[in-house]
XYZ file of C-alpha atoms in Angstrom:
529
model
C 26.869 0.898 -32.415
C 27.756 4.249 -33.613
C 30.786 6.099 -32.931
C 28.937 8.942 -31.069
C 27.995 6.312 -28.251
C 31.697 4.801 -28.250
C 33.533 7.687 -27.973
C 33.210 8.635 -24.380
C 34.513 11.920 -24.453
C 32.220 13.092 -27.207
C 29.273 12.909 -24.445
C 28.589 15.026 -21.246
C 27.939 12.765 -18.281
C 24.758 13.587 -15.767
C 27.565 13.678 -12.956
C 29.288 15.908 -15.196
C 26.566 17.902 -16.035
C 25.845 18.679 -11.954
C 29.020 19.739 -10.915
C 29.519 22.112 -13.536
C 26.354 23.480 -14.031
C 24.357 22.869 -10.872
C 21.183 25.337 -11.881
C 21.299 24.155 -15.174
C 20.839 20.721 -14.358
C 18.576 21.061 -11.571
C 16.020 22.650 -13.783
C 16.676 19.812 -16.703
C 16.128 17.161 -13.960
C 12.970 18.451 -12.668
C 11.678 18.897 -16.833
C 12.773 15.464 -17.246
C 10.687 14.349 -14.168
C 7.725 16.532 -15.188
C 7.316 14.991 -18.610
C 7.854 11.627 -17.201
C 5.411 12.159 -15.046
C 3.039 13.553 -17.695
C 3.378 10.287 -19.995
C 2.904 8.116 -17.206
C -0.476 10.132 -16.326
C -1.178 10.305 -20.056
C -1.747 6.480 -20.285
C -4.915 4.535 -20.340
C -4.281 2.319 -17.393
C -2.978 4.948 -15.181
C -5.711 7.821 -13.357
C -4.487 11.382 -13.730
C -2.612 12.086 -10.384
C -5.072 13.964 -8.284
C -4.794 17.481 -6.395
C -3.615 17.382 -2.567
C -5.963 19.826 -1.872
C -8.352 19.924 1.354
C -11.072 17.522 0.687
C -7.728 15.018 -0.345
C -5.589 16.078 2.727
C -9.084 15.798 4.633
C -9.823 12.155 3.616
C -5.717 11.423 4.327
C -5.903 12.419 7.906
C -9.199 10.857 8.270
C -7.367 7.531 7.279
C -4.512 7.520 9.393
C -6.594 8.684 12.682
C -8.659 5.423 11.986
C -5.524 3.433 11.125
C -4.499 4.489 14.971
C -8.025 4.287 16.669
C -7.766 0.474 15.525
C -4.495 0.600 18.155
C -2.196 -0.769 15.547
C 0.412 1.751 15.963
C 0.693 1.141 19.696
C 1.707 -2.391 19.619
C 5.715 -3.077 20.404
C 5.795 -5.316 17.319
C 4.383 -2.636 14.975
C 6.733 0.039 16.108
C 9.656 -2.420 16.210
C 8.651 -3.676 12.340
C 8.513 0.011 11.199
C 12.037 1.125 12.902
C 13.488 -2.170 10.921
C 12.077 -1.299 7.679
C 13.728 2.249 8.189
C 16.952 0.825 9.071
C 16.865 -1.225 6.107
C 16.241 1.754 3.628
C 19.646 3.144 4.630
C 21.372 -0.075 4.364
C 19.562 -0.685 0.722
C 19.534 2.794 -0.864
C 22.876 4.989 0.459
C 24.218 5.300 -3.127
C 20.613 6.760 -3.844
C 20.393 8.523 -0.720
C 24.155 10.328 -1.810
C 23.789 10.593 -5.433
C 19.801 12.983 -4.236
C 22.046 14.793 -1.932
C 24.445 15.978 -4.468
C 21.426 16.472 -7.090
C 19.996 19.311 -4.641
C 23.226 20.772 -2.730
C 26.844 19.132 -4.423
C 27.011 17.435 -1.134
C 29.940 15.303 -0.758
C 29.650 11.979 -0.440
C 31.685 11.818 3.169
C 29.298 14.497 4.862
C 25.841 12.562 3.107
C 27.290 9.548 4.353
C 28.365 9.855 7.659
C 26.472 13.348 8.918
C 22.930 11.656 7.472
C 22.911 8.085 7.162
C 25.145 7.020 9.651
C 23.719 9.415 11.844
C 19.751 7.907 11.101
C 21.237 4.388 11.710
C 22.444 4.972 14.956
C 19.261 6.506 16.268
C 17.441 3.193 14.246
C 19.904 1.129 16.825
C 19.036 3.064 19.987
C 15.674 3.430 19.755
C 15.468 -0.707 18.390
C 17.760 -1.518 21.706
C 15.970 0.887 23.997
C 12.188 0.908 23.277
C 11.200 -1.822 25.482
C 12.164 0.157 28.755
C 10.563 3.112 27.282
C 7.330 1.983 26.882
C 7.630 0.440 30.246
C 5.208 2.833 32.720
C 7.887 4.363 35.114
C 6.396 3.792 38.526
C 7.125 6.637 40.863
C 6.083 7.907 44.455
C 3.086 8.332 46.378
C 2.307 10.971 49.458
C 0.737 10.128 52.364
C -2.401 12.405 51.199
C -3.391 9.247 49.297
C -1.934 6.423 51.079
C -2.113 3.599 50.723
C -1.401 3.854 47.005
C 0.843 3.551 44.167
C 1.457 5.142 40.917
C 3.210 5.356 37.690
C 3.387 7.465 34.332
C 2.882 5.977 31.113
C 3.670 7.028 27.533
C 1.112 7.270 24.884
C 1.246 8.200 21.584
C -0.044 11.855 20.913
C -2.060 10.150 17.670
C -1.739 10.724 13.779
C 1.706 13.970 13.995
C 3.104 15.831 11.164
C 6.669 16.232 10.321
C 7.458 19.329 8.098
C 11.312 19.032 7.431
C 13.980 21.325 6.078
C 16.213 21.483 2.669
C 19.855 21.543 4.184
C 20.039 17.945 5.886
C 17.199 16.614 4.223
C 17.280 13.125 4.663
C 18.626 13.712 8.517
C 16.348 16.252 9.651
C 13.029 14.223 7.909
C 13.773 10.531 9.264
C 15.256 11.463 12.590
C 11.788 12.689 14.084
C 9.769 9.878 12.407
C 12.051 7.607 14.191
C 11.054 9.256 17.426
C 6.986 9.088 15.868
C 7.201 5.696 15.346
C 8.815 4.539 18.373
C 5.857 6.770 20.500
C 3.778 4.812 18.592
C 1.822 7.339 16.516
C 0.947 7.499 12.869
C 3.004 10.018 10.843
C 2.903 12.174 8.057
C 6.468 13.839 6.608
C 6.750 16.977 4.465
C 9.750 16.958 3.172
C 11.256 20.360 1.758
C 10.415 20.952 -1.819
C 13.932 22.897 -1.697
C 15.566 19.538 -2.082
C 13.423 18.104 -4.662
C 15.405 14.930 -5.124
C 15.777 13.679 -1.490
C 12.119 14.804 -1.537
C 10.874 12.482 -4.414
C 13.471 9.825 -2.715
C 11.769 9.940 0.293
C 8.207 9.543 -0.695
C 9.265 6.094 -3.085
C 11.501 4.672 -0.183
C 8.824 5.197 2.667
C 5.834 4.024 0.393
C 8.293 1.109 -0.851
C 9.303 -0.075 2.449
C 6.514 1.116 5.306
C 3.178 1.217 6.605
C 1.717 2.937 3.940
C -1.427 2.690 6.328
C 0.111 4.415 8.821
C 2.880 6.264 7.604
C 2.511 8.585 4.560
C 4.689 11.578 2.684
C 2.936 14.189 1.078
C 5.488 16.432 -1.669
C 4.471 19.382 -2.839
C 5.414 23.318 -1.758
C 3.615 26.639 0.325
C -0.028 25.159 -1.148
C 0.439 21.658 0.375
C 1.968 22.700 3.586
C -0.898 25.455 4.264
C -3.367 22.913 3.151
C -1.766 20.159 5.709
C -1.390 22.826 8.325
C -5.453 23.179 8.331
C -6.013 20.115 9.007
C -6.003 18.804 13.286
C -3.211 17.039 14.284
C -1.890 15.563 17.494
C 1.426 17.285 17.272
C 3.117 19.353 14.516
C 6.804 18.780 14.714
C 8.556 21.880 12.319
C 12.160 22.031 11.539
C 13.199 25.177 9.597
C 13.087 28.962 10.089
C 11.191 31.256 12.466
C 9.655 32.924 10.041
C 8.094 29.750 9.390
C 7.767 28.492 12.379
C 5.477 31.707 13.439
C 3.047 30.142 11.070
C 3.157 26.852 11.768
C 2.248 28.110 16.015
C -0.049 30.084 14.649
C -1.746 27.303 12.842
C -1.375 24.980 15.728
C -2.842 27.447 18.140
C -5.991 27.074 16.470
C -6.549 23.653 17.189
C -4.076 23.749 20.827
C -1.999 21.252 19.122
C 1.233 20.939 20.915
C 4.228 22.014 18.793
C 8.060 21.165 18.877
C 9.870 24.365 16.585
C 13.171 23.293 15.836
C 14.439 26.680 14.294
C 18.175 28.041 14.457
C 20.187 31.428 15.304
C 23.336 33.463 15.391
C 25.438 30.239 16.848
C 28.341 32.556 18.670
C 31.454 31.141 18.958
C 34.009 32.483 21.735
C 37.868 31.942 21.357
C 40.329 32.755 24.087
C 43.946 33.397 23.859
C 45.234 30.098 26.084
C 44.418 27.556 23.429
C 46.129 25.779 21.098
C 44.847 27.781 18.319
C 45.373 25.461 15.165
C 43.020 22.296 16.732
C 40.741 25.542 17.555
C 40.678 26.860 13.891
C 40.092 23.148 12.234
C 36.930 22.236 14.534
C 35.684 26.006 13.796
C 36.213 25.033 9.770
C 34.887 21.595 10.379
C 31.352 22.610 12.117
C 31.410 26.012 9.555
C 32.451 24.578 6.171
C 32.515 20.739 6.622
C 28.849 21.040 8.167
C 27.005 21.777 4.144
C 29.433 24.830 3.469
C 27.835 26.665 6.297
C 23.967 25.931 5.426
C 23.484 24.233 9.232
C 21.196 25.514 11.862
C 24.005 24.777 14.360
C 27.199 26.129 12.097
C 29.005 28.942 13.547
C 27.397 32.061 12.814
C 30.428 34.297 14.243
C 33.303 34.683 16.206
C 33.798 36.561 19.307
C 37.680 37.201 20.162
C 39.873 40.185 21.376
C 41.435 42.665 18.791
C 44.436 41.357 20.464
C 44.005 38.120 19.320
C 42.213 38.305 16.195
C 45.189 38.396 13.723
C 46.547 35.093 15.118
C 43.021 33.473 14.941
C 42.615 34.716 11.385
C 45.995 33.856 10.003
C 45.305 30.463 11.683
C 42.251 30.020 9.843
C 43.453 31.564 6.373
C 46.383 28.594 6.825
C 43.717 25.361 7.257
C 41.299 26.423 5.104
C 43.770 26.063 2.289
C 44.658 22.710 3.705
C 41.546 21.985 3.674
C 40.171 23.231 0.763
C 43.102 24.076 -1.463
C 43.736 27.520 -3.332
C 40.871 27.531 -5.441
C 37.887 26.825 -2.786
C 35.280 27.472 -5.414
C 36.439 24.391 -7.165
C 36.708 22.086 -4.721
C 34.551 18.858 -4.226
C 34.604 18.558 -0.438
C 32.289 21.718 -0.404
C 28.585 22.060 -0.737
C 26.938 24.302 -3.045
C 24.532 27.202 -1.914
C 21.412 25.719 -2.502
C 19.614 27.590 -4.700
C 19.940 31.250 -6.608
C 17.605 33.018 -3.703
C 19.687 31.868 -1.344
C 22.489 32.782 -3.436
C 21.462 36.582 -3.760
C 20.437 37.103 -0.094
C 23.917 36.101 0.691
C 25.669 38.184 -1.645
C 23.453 41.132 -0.335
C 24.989 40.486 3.013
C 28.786 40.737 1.349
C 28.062 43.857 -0.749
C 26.648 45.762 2.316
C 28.060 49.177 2.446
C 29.284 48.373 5.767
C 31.137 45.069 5.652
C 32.423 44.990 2.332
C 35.881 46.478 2.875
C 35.870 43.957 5.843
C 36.978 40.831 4.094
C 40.221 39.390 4.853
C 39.728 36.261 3.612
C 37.707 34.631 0.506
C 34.547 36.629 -0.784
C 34.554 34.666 -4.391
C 31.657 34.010 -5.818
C 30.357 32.023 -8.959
C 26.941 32.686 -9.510
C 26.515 29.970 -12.369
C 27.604 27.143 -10.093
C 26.032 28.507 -6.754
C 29.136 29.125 -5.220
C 30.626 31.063 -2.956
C 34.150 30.367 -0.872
C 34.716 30.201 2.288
C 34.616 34.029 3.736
C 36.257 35.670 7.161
C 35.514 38.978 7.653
C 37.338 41.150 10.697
C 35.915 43.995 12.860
C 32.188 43.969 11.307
C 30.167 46.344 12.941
C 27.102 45.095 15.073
C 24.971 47.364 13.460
C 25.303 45.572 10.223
C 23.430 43.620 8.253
C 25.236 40.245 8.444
C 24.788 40.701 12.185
C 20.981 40.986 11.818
C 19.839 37.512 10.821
C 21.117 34.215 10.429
C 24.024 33.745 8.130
C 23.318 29.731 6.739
C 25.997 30.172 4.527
C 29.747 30.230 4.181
C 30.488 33.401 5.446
C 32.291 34.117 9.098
C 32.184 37.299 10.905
C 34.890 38.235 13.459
C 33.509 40.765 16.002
C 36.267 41.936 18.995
C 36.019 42.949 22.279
C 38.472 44.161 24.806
C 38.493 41.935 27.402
C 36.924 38.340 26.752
C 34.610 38.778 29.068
C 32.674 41.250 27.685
C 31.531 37.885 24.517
C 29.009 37.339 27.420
C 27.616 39.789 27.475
C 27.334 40.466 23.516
C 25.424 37.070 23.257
C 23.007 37.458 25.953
C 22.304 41.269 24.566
C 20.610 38.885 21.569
C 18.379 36.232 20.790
C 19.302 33.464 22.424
C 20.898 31.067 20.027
C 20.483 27.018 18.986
C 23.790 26.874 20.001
C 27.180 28.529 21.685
C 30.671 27.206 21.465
C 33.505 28.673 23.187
C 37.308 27.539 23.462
C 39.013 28.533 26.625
C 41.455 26.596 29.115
C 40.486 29.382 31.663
C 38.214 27.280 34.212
C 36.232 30.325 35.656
C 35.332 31.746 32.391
C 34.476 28.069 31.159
C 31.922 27.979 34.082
C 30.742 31.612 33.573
C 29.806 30.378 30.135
C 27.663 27.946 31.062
C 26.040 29.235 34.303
C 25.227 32.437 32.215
C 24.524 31.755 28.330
C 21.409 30.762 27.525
C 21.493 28.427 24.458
C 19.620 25.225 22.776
C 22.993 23.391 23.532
C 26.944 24.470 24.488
C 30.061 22.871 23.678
C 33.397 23.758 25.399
C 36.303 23.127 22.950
C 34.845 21.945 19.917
C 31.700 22.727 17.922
C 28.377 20.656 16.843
C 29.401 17.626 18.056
C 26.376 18.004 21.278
C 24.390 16.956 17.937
C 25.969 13.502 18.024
C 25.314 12.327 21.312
C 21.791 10.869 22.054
C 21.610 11.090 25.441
C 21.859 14.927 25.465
C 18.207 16.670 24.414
C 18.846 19.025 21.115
C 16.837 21.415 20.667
C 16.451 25.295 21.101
C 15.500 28.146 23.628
C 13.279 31.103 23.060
C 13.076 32.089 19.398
C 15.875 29.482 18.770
C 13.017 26.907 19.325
C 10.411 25.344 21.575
C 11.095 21.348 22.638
C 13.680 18.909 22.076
C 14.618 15.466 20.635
C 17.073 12.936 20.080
C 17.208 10.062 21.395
C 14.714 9.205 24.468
C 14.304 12.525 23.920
C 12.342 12.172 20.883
C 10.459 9.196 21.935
C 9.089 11.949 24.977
C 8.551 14.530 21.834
C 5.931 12.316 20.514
C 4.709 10.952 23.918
C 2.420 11.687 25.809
C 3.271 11.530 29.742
C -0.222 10.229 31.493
C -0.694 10.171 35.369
C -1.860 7.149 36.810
C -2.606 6.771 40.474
C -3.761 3.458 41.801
C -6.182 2.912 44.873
C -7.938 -0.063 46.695
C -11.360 0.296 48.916
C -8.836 -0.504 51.689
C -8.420 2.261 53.630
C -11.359 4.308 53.382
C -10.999 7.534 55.479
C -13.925 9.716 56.880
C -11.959 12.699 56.743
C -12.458 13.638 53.471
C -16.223 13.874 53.179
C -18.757 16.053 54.724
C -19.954 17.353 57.395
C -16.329 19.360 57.331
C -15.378 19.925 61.090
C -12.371 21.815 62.770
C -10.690 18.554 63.226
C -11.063 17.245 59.693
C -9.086 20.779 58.501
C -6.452 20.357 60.994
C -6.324 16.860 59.563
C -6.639 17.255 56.112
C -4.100 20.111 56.243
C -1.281 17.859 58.062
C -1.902 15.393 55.723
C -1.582 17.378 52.229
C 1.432 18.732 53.939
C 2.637 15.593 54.311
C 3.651 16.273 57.970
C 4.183 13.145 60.394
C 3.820 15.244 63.939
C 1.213 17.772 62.031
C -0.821 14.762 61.856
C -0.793 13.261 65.566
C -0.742 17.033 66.762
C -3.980 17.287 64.492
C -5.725 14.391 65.446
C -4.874 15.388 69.312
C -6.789 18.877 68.888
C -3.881 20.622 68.630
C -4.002 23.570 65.961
């Protein structure tokens, strides 16, 4: 063996190679893939990897809608098979699953772990302990307008659904609606984001490795492959990502009336009143801002709303755990994500170097373009009109905007679009309920941030252009469901009053009884009007 392969230090590690130079490795990685993928193409014994274009995304759909005619999707065993083998790809692959995650966004290991996989096993486990009582038709009432009766509702799968996903939780925000697909009972196809090309190529060898490749496909690619999918009739088009997007995707949909759910985002506000105990305040506002992917979350806080009274505490509170947290050096520490990729990079240094925030930083601002980088960033008094306060920050960067009396936050958010979420930290019990009788949000949390995303038996989701539908949970088994009315009769029962000739009497009737009015009835069938 030569001495070039036993001296370790003489080499440069992959792992080294991503931390240090993310772009630079990102684009060797995807070379290396491409020629791979060439030479495998090249040989004899292997066909030249076709085109996804129409007539191939044509013949795809074709398959899977027969594939569900044959009603093998609908069975209890088939959806119970397919949640198992999903469970079983997190349990088999999580070093994959982590090392993908840190290929396309340095994400540490704890968040991959823990805010992805740990997250998609414990929706595996409640839909797996739950789907026999939701496929069981829930009976319900009857009127006496058809007595005597019964009736019940009963969930079907929509049909063959698509999944577009997004870059920033990748595995998370791919797998958690097919779980919800499956356990309706449909047949699926996932687009993952080609933002996160690594967790995208994961995903399409772990799902054709371990499921129904007959029912339940992934199809890679970019803007060609999701316009040519989004031409195609579906049953429902589930789209997580951004509204500029998402205007497409209804647009697409409308065509065909496919039902959509739009899981997009917004300027998540987050109030903080003086009566709190400010430092458990400032470390759950870090933890759903920086510990969520360094900002890059649909539901991260997008700004503060405090009083100028109160600012200077907050902000020296949050200057003091963020280098707990993160240490002196922010840029070089391992515990935060990376911006994902150089356009993302620039747009959010455009929003630092506007004219009208840039003297506003009080905190952070660093930036190192070569690793994607940028620290975690508070900025005081920024100006409404500005351009941070425009759009949607998905980044590291944390406006503080002040008011004179609290109160007044209420009205600031509801003077917007309304958000994904709201957050607000108060120990003042009529403001608390002002909050939530009169802030219209995907989801609130009182004391604490992001953690509504946690808990399945809440419905997560947005509200206007924030989003349209929800899931999670039973939640996402109704997303992919649909809800069919069935009313059951017997010839028992048989009333005249419904057919013709029409007389006075049979309105009078007829009326009492659709009213469902005991003494309209015997007043009615006395004559009386």
């Amino acid at each position: 063996m030569s001495k070039c392969y036993k001296n370790s230090k003489s080499r440069i590690s992959p792992r080294h190679l991503s931390h240090k130079y993310p772009s630079l490795y990102i684009r060797l990685r995807r070379l290396l893939l491409s020629l791979i993928m060439a030479a495998n193409d090249s040989g004899e014994t292997t066909s030249k990897k076709e085109a996804f274009d129409a007539e191939a995304c044509s013949l795809l759909v074709r398959k899977l809608k027969e594939t569900f005619a044959s009603g093998k999707t609908r069975s209890y065993v088939w959806r119970v098979s397919q949640l198992e083998a999903l469970a079983k790809i997190f349990d088999d692959n999580q070093p994959q699953i982590v090392d993908a995650l840190r290929d396309d966004l340095a994400k540490p290991p704890l968040e991959t772990v823990v805010y992805e996989v740990a997250m998609l096993r414990n929706s595996c486990k409640v839909a797996l302990k739950e789907l026999k009582h939701w496929m069981t038709p829930e009976k319900v009432k009857t009127s006496m307008t058809t007595f005597p009766s019964s009736a019940e509702i009963v969930s079907e799968p929509f049909g063959v659904v698509l999944i577009i996903s997004a870059w920033n939780y990748p595995f998370l925000l791919s797998l958690d609606p097919v779980i919800g697909a499956i356990a309706a009972g449909n047949a699926v196809v996932l687009k993952p984001s080609e933002i996160a090309p690594a967790t995208s190529s994961l995903l399409a060898k772990l799902l054709g490795d371990y499921m129904d490749n007959s029912s339940i496909r992934v199809v890679e690619g970019a803007v060609d492959e999701t316009s040519t999918l989004l031409q195609q009739k579906w049953d429902k088009i589930f789209y997580t990502g951004n509204g500029r997007v998402g205007r497409v995707v209804m647009a697409a949909a409308a065509k065909h009336l496919t039902p959509v759910v739009l899981e997009l985002g917004g300027k998540c506000p987050v109030v903080v009143d003086s009566n709190i105990n400010l430092k458990v305040a400032a470390r759950r506002i870090i933890a759903g801002k920086w510990g969520c992917n360094n900002g890059q979350a649909c539901i991260s806080p997008d700004h503060i709303i405090t009083t100028k009274e109160y600012a200077p505490k907050l902000v020296d509170t949050l200057k003091t755990e963020l280098e707990k947290f993160y240490g002196k050096n922010p840029l070089e520490s391992k515990d935060l994500s990376r911006i994902v990729n150089s356009n993302h990079f620039n747009r959010l240094s455009k929003l630092l170097d506007d004219d009208k925030v840039s003297g506003k930083i009080v905190y952070g601002g660093e930036k190192d373009e070569s690793k994607l980088r940028i620290s975690p960033t508070i900025l005081l008094d920024v100006p409404q009109d500005s351009l941070i306060m425009s759009e949607e920050i998905f980044g590291p960067l944390l406006p503080i905007l002040t008011v004179d009396k609290l109160e007044e936050s209420i009205d600031v958010i509801n003077s917007g679009s309304k958000p994904l979420a709201a957050y607000i930290f108060t120990t003042n019990k009529k403001l608390k309920e002002q909050f939530v009788r009169t802030v219209s949000a995907g989801g609130l949390v009182v004391n604490d941030t992001t953690l509504h995303l946690a808990v399945h038996t809440l419905p997560f989701g947005g509200v206007g252009e924030s989003g349209v539908g929800s899931y999670h949970g039973k939640f996402s088994f109704d997303a992919f469901s649909h809800k069919k009315a069935v009313l059951y009769r017997s010839f028992i029962g048989d009333a005249s009053v419904r057919y013709p000739p029409y007389t006075n009497t049979k309105l009078r009737l007829l009326k009492a009884l659709i009213g469902g009015s005991l003494l309209g009835i015997i007043r009615a069938l006395f004559g009386f009007s």
